[in-house]
PDB file of C-alpha atoms and ligand atoms in Angstrom:
ATOM      1  CA  MET I   1     -36.490   4.157 -29.247  1.00 90.00           C
ATOM      2  CA  ARG I   2     -32.967   4.370 -30.812  1.00 91.00           C
ATOM      3  CA  GLN I   3     -33.147   8.901 -30.924  1.00 94.00           C
ATOM      4  CA  GLN I   4     -34.639   8.002 -27.930  1.00 95.00           C
ATOM      5  CA  LEU I   5     -31.056   6.472 -26.524  1.00 96.00           C
ATOM      6  CA  VAL I   6     -29.676   9.598 -28.034  1.00 97.00           C
ATOM      7  CA  GLU I   7     -31.658  11.956 -26.167  1.00 97.00           C
ATOM      8  CA  THR I   8     -30.988  10.520 -22.786  1.00 97.00           C
ATOM      9  CA  LEU I   9     -27.121   9.760 -24.092  1.00 98.00           C
ATOM     10  CA  LYS I  10     -26.633  13.673 -24.758  1.00 98.00           C
ATOM     11  CA  ALA I  11     -28.962  14.549 -21.312  1.00 98.00           C
ATOM     12  CA  LYS I  12     -25.799  12.522 -19.779  1.00 97.00           C
ATOM     13  CA  GLY I  13     -23.600  14.458 -20.579  1.00 97.00           C
ATOM     14  CA  ILE I  14     -22.140  13.173 -24.171  1.00 98.00           C
ATOM     15  CA  THR I  15     -21.501  15.161 -27.204  1.00 98.00           C
ATOM     16  CA  ASP I  16     -18.769  14.075 -29.157  1.00 98.00           C
ATOM     17  CA  SER I  17     -22.331  14.714 -32.125  1.00 98.00           C
ATOM     18  CA  LYS I  18     -20.029  11.126 -34.028  1.00 98.00           C
ATOM     19  CA  VAL I  19     -20.347   8.746 -30.927  1.00 98.00           C
ATOM     20  CA  LEU I  20     -24.052   9.677 -30.737  1.00 98.00           C
ATOM     21  CA  ASP I  21     -24.931   8.916 -34.533  1.00 98.00           C
ATOM     22  CA  ALA I  22     -22.862   5.822 -33.993  1.00 98.00           C
ATOM     23  CA  ILE I  23     -24.553   4.500 -31.623  1.00 97.00           C
ATOM     24  CA  GLY I  24     -28.110   6.231 -33.123  1.00 97.00           C
ATOM     25  CA  ARG I  25     -27.698   3.857 -35.733  1.00 97.00           C
ATOM     26  CA  VAL I  26     -26.637   0.258 -34.131  1.00 97.00           C
ATOM     27  CA  PRO I  27     -28.989  -2.128 -33.553  1.00 96.00           C
ATOM     28  CA  ARG I  28     -28.579  -2.551 -30.428  1.00 96.00           C
ATOM     29  CA  HIS I  29     -31.358  -4.738 -29.577  1.00 94.00           C
ATOM     30  CA  LEU I  30     -29.307  -7.797 -31.891  1.00 95.00           C
ATOM     31  CA  PHE I  31     -27.113  -7.749 -29.987  1.00 95.00           C
ATOM     32  CA  MET I  32     -29.245  -9.635 -27.063  1.00 91.00           C
ATOM     33  CA  ASP I  33     -30.549 -11.524 -25.890  1.00 85.00           C
ATOM     34  CA  SER I  34     -34.749 -12.680 -27.014  1.00 81.00           C
ATOM     35  CA  GLY I  35     -34.949 -11.858 -23.552  1.00 80.00           C
ATOM     36  CA  PHE I  36     -34.038  -8.542 -22.599  1.00 81.00           C
ATOM     37  CA  LEU I  37     -35.730  -7.240 -26.597  1.00 81.00           C
ATOM     38  CA  ASP I  38     -38.386  -4.125 -24.728  1.00 84.00           C
ATOM     39  CA  HIS I  39     -35.264  -3.021 -22.353  1.00 90.00           C
ATOM     40  CA  ALA I  40     -32.871  -2.859 -25.665  1.00 93.00           C
ATOM     41  CA  TYR I  41     -33.757   0.974 -25.949  1.00 94.00           C
ATOM     42  CA  GLN I  42     -33.075   1.587 -22.119  1.00 94.00           C
ATOM     43  CA  ASP I  43     -29.208   3.379 -20.653  1.00 95.00           C
ATOM     44  CA  LYS I  44     -27.985  -0.449 -19.056  1.00 94.00           C
ATOM     45  CA  ALA I  45     -26.224  -3.131 -19.344  1.00 94.00           C
ATOM     46  CA  PHE I  46     -27.699  -6.473 -19.643  1.00 93.00           C
ATOM     47  CA  PRO I  47     -26.239 -10.628 -19.410  1.00 92.00           C
ATOM     48  CA  ILE I  48     -25.276 -11.664 -22.128  1.00 92.00           C
ATOM     49  CA  ALA I  49     -24.104 -15.607 -22.865  1.00 91.00           C
ATOM     50  CA  ALA I  50     -21.204 -16.624 -20.528  1.00 91.00           C
ATOM     51  CA  GLY I  51     -21.664 -14.592 -17.855  1.00 91.00           C
ATOM     52  CA  GLN I  52     -20.925 -11.896 -19.652  1.00 93.00           C
ATOM     53  CA  THR I  53     -22.605  -8.184 -19.820  1.00 93.00           C
ATOM     54  CA  ILE I  54     -23.375  -5.986 -23.150  1.00 94.00           C
ATOM     55  CA  SER I  55     -22.483  -2.645 -21.670  1.00 95.00           C
ATOM     56  CA  GLN I  56     -24.598   0.695 -20.599  1.00 96.00           C
ATOM     57  CA  PRO I  57     -25.141   2.367 -23.674  1.00 97.00           C
ATOM     58  CA  TYR I  58     -23.270   5.439 -20.564  1.00 98.00           C
ATOM     59  CA  THR I  59     -20.565   4.118 -20.365  1.00 98.00           C
ATOM     60  CA  VAL I  60     -19.554   2.665 -24.604  1.00 98.00           C
ATOM     61  CA  ALA I  61     -21.340   6.260 -24.917  1.00 98.00           C
ATOM     62  CA  PHE I  62     -18.679   7.459 -22.664  1.00 98.00           C
ATOM     63  CA  GLN I  63     -15.563   5.027 -23.489  1.00 98.00           C
ATOM     64  CA  THR I  64     -15.700   5.812 -26.650  1.00 98.00           C
ATOM     65  CA  GLU I  65     -15.516   9.732 -26.308  1.00 98.00           C
ATOM     66  CA  LEU I  66     -13.260   9.368 -24.296  1.00 98.00           C
ATOM     67  CA  LEU I  67     -11.404   6.917 -27.323  1.00 98.00           C
ATOM     68  CA  GLN I  68     -11.629  10.276 -29.885  1.00 98.00           C
ATOM     69  CA  VAL I  69     -11.283   8.099 -32.568  1.00 98.00           C
ATOM     70  CA  LYS I  70     -10.483   8.780 -35.872  1.00 97.00           C
ATOM     71  CA  LYS I  71     -11.570   7.689 -39.586  1.00 96.00           C
ATOM     72  CA  ASP I  72      -9.357   4.648 -40.489  1.00 98.00           C
ATOM     73  CA  ALA I  73      -7.641   5.040 -36.674  1.00 98.00           C
ATOM     74  CA  LYS I  74      -6.253   1.522 -35.675  1.00 98.00           C
ATOM     75  CA  ILE I  75      -8.730   0.300 -32.420  1.00 98.00           C
ATOM     76  CA  LEU I  76      -7.975  -2.534 -29.921  1.00 98.00           C
ATOM     77  CA  GLU I  77     -10.964  -3.791 -28.314  1.00 98.00           C
ATOM     78  CA  ILE I  78     -10.283  -5.809 -25.074  1.00 98.00           C
ATOM     79  CA  GLY I  79     -13.545  -7.786 -24.267  1.00 98.00           C
ATOM     80  CA  THR I  80     -15.759  -7.960 -27.704  1.00 98.00           C
ATOM     81  CA  GLY I  81     -18.529  -9.676 -25.411  1.00 97.00           C
ATOM     82  CA  SER I  82     -21.413  -9.462 -27.128  1.00 97.00           C
ATOM     83  CA  GLY I  83     -19.718  -6.864 -30.190  1.00 98.00           C
ATOM     84  CA  TYR I  84     -21.837  -3.598 -29.810  1.00 98.00           C
ATOM     85  CA  GLN I  85     -18.651  -1.356 -28.769  1.00 98.00           C
ATOM     86  CA  THR I  86     -17.366  -3.157 -32.564  1.00 98.00           C
ATOM     87  CA  ALA I  87     -20.016  -2.468 -34.001  1.00 98.00           C
ATOM     88  CA  VAL I  88     -20.008   2.330 -33.012  1.00 98.00           C
ATOM     89  CA  LEU I  89     -16.852   2.510 -33.390  1.00 98.00           C
ATOM     90  CA  CYS I  90     -17.038   0.235 -36.961  1.00 98.00           C
ATOM     91  CA  GLU I  91     -19.926   2.463 -37.162  1.00 98.00           C
ATOM     92  CA  LEU I  92     -17.107   5.629 -36.806  1.00 98.00           C
ATOM     93  CA  GLY I  93     -14.667   4.509 -39.562  1.00 98.00           C
ATOM     94  CA  ALA I  94     -11.732   3.056 -37.354  1.00 98.00           C
ATOM     95  CA  LYS I  95     -10.276  -0.186 -38.219  1.00 98.00           C
ATOM     96  CA  VAL I  96     -11.572  -1.932 -35.533  1.00 98.00           C
ATOM     97  CA  TYR I  97      -9.129  -5.407 -33.750  1.00 98.00           C
ATOM     98  CA  SER I  98     -10.858  -7.070 -31.173  1.00 98.00           C
ATOM     99  CA  ILE I  99      -9.893  -9.613 -28.363  1.00 98.00           C
ATOM    100  CA  GLU I 100     -12.481 -12.095 -25.975  1.00 98.00           C
ATOM    101  CA  ARG I 101     -11.289 -14.621 -23.554  1.00 95.00           C
ATOM    102  CA  GLN I 102     -14.967 -16.490 -23.276  1.00 96.00           C
ATOM    103  CA  LEU I 103     -15.631 -19.151 -26.982  1.00 96.00           C
ATOM    104  CA  GLU I 104     -18.216 -19.573 -26.985  1.00 96.00           C
ATOM    105  CA  LEU I 105     -18.681 -14.920 -27.268  1.00 97.00           C
ATOM    106  CA  PHE I 106     -15.978 -14.895 -29.458  1.00 98.00           C
ATOM    107  CA  LYS I 107     -17.983 -17.519 -31.488  1.00 98.00           C
ATOM    108  CA  ILE I 108     -21.377 -15.004 -31.919  1.00 97.00           C
ATOM    109  CA  THR I 109     -19.522 -12.104 -33.049  1.00 98.00           C
ATOM    110  CA  THR I 110     -17.183 -14.252 -35.694  1.00 98.00           C
ATOM    111  CA  LYS I 111     -20.464 -14.944 -36.713  1.00 98.00           C
ATOM    112  CA  PHE I 112     -22.955 -12.851 -36.657  1.00 97.00           C
ATOM    113  CA  LEU I 113     -21.502  -9.224 -37.296  1.00 98.00           C
ATOM    114  CA  PRO I 114     -20.522  -9.532 -40.346  1.00 98.00           C
ATOM    115  CA  LYS I 115     -24.696 -10.035 -40.885  1.00 97.00           C
ATOM    116  CA  LEU I 116     -25.333  -7.057 -39.701  1.00 97.00           C
ATOM    117  CA  GLY I 117     -22.083  -5.749 -42.109  1.00 98.00           C
ATOM    118  CA  TYR I 118     -20.543  -4.621 -38.985  1.00 98.00           C
ATOM    119  CA  ARG I 119     -16.186  -6.207 -40.503  1.00 98.00           C
ATOM    120  CA  PRO I 120     -13.897  -5.093 -38.162  1.00 98.00           C
ATOM    121  CA  LYS I 121      -9.290  -6.256 -38.759  1.00 98.00           C
ATOM    122  CA  LYS I 122      -9.907  -9.052 -36.615  1.00 98.00           C
ATOM    123  CA  LEU I 123     -11.106 -10.899 -34.590  1.00 98.00           C
ATOM    124  CA  ILE I 124      -9.746 -13.129 -31.398  1.00 98.00           C
ATOM    125  CA  PHE I 125      -9.562 -15.298 -29.372  1.00 97.00           C
ATOM    126  CA  GLY I 126      -8.005 -15.457 -26.657  1.00 96.00           C
ATOM    127  CA  ASP I 127      -6.288 -13.112 -23.402  1.00 96.00           C
ATOM    128  CA  GLY I 128      -6.243  -9.273 -23.661  1.00 97.00           C
ATOM    129  CA  TYR I 129      -3.727  -8.988 -20.904  1.00 97.00           C
ATOM    130  CA  LYS I 130      -1.302  -9.836 -23.556  1.00 97.00           C
ATOM    131  CA  GLY I 131      -2.784  -6.879 -26.199  1.00 98.00           C
ATOM    132  CA  LEU I 132      -1.963  -7.623 -29.259  1.00 98.00           C
ATOM    133  CA  LYS I 133       1.989  -6.803 -30.263  1.00 98.00           C
ATOM    134  CA  GLU I 134       2.199  -7.990 -34.779  1.00 98.00           C
ATOM    135  CA  GLU I 135      -0.515  -5.584 -35.251  1.00 98.00           C
ATOM    136  CA  SER I 136       0.741  -2.835 -32.881  1.00 98.00           C
ATOM    137  CA  PRO I 137       1.466   0.409 -32.341  1.00 98.00           C
ATOM    138  CA  PHE I 138      -2.847   0.900 -32.562  1.00 98.00           C
ATOM    139  CA  ASP I 139      -3.489   5.099 -32.370  1.00 98.00           C
ATOM    140  CA  GLY I 140      -6.723   3.703 -29.698  1.00 98.00           C
ATOM    141  CA  ILE I 141      -6.593   1.237 -27.184  1.00 98.00           C
ATOM    142  CA  ILE I 142     -10.192   0.338 -25.110  1.00 98.00           C
ATOM    143  CA  VAL I 143     -10.309  -1.938 -21.985  1.00 98.00           C
ATOM    144  CA  THR I 144     -14.056  -3.175 -21.737  1.00 98.00           C
ATOM    145  CA  ALA I 145     -14.054  -5.108 -18.238  1.00 97.00           C
ATOM    146  CA  GLY I 146     -13.073  -4.025 -15.170  1.00 97.00           C
ATOM    147  CA  ALA I 147      -8.363  -4.260 -14.838  1.00 98.00           C
ATOM    148  CA  PRO I 148      -7.147  -4.940 -11.203  1.00 97.00           C
ATOM    149  CA  PHE I 149      -4.021  -3.167 -12.622  1.00 97.00           C
ATOM    150  CA  VAL I 150      -2.600  -1.613 -16.030  1.00 98.00           C
ATOM    151  CA  PRO I 151      -1.363  -3.682 -18.472  1.00 98.00           C
ATOM    152  CA  LYS I 152       2.449  -2.988 -19.554  1.00 97.00           C
ATOM    153  CA  PRO I 153       1.715  -4.612 -22.974  1.00 98.00           C
ATOM    154  CA  LEU I 154      -1.706  -2.268 -23.464  1.00 98.00           C
ATOM    155  CA  MET I 155       1.050   0.404 -22.709  1.00 98.00           C
ATOM    156  CA  SER I 156       3.912  -0.139 -25.233  1.00 98.00           C
ATOM    157  CA  GLN I 157       0.783  -0.347 -28.253  1.00 98.00           C
ATOM    158  CA  LEU I 158       0.400   3.105 -28.221  1.00 98.00           C
ATOM    159  CA  ASN I 159       1.423   5.053 -30.263  1.00 98.00           C
ATOM    160  CA  ILE I 160       2.765   7.961 -29.993  1.00 98.00           C
ATOM    161  CA  GLY I 161      -0.182  10.824 -29.302  1.00 98.00           C
ATOM    162  CA  GLY I 162      -2.558   7.465 -28.727  1.00 98.00           C
ATOM    163  CA  ARG I 163      -4.945   7.042 -25.841  1.00 98.00           C
ATOM    164  CA  LEU I 164      -6.000   4.023 -23.706  1.00 98.00           C
ATOM    165  CA  VAL I 165      -8.822   3.349 -22.168  1.00 98.00           C
ATOM    166  CA  ILE I 166      -9.115   2.104 -19.488  1.00 98.00           C
ATOM    167  CA  PRO I 167     -11.524   0.775 -15.833  1.00 98.00           C
ATOM    168  CA  VAL I 168      -9.404   0.256 -12.979  1.00 98.00           C
ATOM    169  CA  GLY I 169     -10.271  -1.416 -10.530  1.00 98.00           C
ATOM    170  CA  GLU I 170     -11.390  -4.352  -8.910  1.00 95.00           C
ATOM    171  CA  GLN I 171     -14.664  -3.632  -6.357  1.00 94.00           C
ATOM    172  CA  VAL I 172     -14.590  -0.181  -7.941  1.00 97.00           C
ATOM    173  CA  GLN I 173     -13.432   1.387 -10.975  1.00 98.00           C
ATOM    174  CA  VAL I 174     -12.155   4.522 -12.084  1.00 98.00           C
ATOM    175  CA  MET I 175     -12.506   5.121 -15.172  1.00 98.00           C
ATOM    176  CA  THR I 176      -8.496   6.128 -17.479  1.00 98.00           C
ATOM    177  CA  LEU I 177      -6.736   7.442 -19.932  1.00 98.00           C
ATOM    178  CA  PHE I 178      -3.175   7.463 -20.754  1.00 98.00           C
ATOM    179  CA  VAL I 179      -2.550   9.402 -23.695  1.00 98.00           C
ATOM    180  CA  ARG I 180       1.089   8.504 -24.857  1.00 98.00           C
ATOM    181  CA  THR I 181       2.585  11.600 -25.013  1.00 98.00           C
ATOM    182  CA  GLY I 182       6.231  10.027 -25.365  1.00 97.00           C
ATOM    183  CA  ILE I 183       8.272   7.624 -25.755  1.00 96.00           C
ATOM    184  CA  LYS I 184       8.119   6.835 -22.255  1.00 95.00           C
ATOM    185  CA  ASP I 185       5.858   9.394 -21.787  1.00 98.00           C
ATOM    186  CA  PHE I 186       2.319   8.989 -20.819  1.00 98.00           C
ATOM    187  CA  GLU I 187      -0.512  11.886 -19.516  1.00 98.00           C
ATOM    188  CA  LYS I 188      -2.956   9.986 -16.964  1.00 98.00           C
ATOM    189  CA  HIS I 189      -6.346  11.613 -16.203  1.00 98.00           C
ATOM    190  CA  GLU I 190      -9.346  10.219 -14.157  1.00 98.00           C
ATOM    191  CA  PHE I 191     -12.467  10.420 -14.132  1.00 97.00           C
ATOM    192  CA  GLY I 192     -15.482   8.972 -12.240  1.00 95.00           C
ATOM    193  CA  GLU I 193     -16.525   5.431 -11.481  1.00 97.00           C
ATOM    194  CA  PHE I 194     -17.564   2.423 -13.505  1.00 96.00           C
ATOM    195  CA  ARG I 195     -18.617  -0.844 -12.580  1.00 95.00           C
ATOM    196  CA  PHE I 196     -17.912  -4.078 -15.021  1.00 95.00           C
ATOM    197  CA  VAL I 197     -17.279  -7.573 -14.969  1.00 94.00           C
ATOM    198  CA  PRO I 198     -14.016  -8.031 -14.580  1.00 95.00           C
ATOM    199  CA  LEU I 199     -10.414  -8.403 -17.246  1.00 96.00           C
ATOM    200  CA  LEU I 200     -10.028 -12.078 -16.527  1.00 95.00           C
ATOM    201  CA  GLU I 201      -6.400 -13.339 -16.243  1.00 85.00           C
ATOM    202  CA  ASP I 202      -5.731 -16.563 -19.366  1.00 72.00           C
ATOM    203  CA  LYS I 203      -7.211 -19.616 -18.421  1.00 60.00           C
ATOM    204  CA  ASN I 204      -4.328 -21.340 -19.790  1.00 52.00           C
TER     205      ASN I 204
HETATM  206  N1  LIG T   1     -17.745  -4.598 -25.123  1.00 66.35           N
HETATM  207  C1  LIG T   1     -18.541  -5.826 -24.633  1.00 66.35           C
HETATM  208  C2  LIG T   1     -18.272  -5.457 -23.527  1.00 66.35           C
HETATM  209  C3  LIG T   1     -18.447  -7.349 -22.402  1.00 66.35           C
HETATM  210  S1  LIG T   1     -18.264  -7.133 -21.279  1.00 66.35           S
HETATM  211  C4  LIG T   1     -20.262  -4.581 -24.924  1.00 66.35           C
HETATM  212  O1  LIG T   1     -19.837  -4.484 -25.668  1.00 66.35           O
HETATM  213  O2  LIG T   1     -20.916  -6.068 -25.238  1.00 66.35           O
HETATM  214  C5  LIG T   1     -16.443  -8.146 -21.321  1.00 66.35           C
HETATM  215  C6  LIG T   1     -15.742  -8.692 -21.479  1.00 66.35           C
HETATM  216  O3  LIG T   1     -14.060  -9.092 -21.355  1.00 66.35           O
HETATM  217  C7  LIG T   1     -15.921  -9.566 -21.629  1.00 66.35           C
HETATM  218  O4  LIG T   1     -17.061 -10.460 -22.549  1.00 66.35           O
HETATM  219  C8  LIG T   1     -15.579 -11.031 -20.663  1.00 66.35           C
HETATM  220  O5  LIG T   1     -15.907 -12.510 -21.596  1.00 66.35           O
HETATM  221  C9  LIG T   1     -14.222 -10.464 -21.437  1.00 66.35           C
HETATM  222  N2  LIG T   1     -12.643 -11.211 -21.146  1.00 66.35           N
HETATM  223  C10 LIG T   1     -12.484 -10.770 -19.741  1.00 66.35           C
HETATM  224  N3  LIG T   1     -10.939 -10.429 -19.427  1.00 66.35           N
HETATM  225  C11 LIG T   1     -10.760 -10.718 -20.494  1.00 66.35           C
HETATM  226  C12 LIG T   1      -9.586 -11.217 -21.582  1.00 66.35           C
HETATM  227  N4  LIG T   1      -8.640 -10.702 -20.086  1.00 66.35           N
HETATM  228  N5  LIG T   1      -9.283 -10.611 -22.615  1.00 66.35           N
HETATM  229  C13 LIG T   1      -9.786 -10.691 -23.649  1.00 66.35           C
HETATM  230  N6  LIG T   1     -11.508 -10.284 -23.014  1.00 66.35           N
HETATM  231  C14 LIG T   1     -11.721 -10.439 -21.784  1.00 66.35           C
END
């Protein structure tokens, strides 16, 4: 079933074989509530705890492809959610830091990811708008919730040459890639429209 999902993603235009292989290895059904097990390898988003969603595999593949993850790259993820995207990044050999603002999800992934053998460098309960200054700079930052604007700290926590992949917009989001080409210079590229749950401001 996982292989079939990989074929679907190929047919939809994902070409990076490392990304496809990583998706082919992660047991997505284990990241979902039991009620949706039959659907785990369909290319669709599904509800998880705390009113959030596990992203559609195509979206995960698309964002991961844009991130161009190299082995041992330092990657910051905003919105751990189910931990599925985190696992894909771990499969690619990245050093992953991931921030989640829902305590319930943070607690679940903290236990669950190591059980599957996935060891992100750090899972953080906190507000992704601020990034993670103490561990910066990052080779890549991936935001997996819809951002009404691009948070400045995320731009400044990128390495030169680093890539920020972020869906920007309120109701509908435009997938946006920023490549940091110098201290003050960023290249901006826009891709198609996607729909994400919102990136919410700090609760405190
Ligand atoms: N990467 C996840 C996608 C989960 S949906 C997966 O593969 O399953 C987006 C997640 O972003 C949700 O869990 C939501 O709680 C979280 N989120 C929203 N606003 C946030 C913020 N300001 N900081 C960190 N996480 C946030």
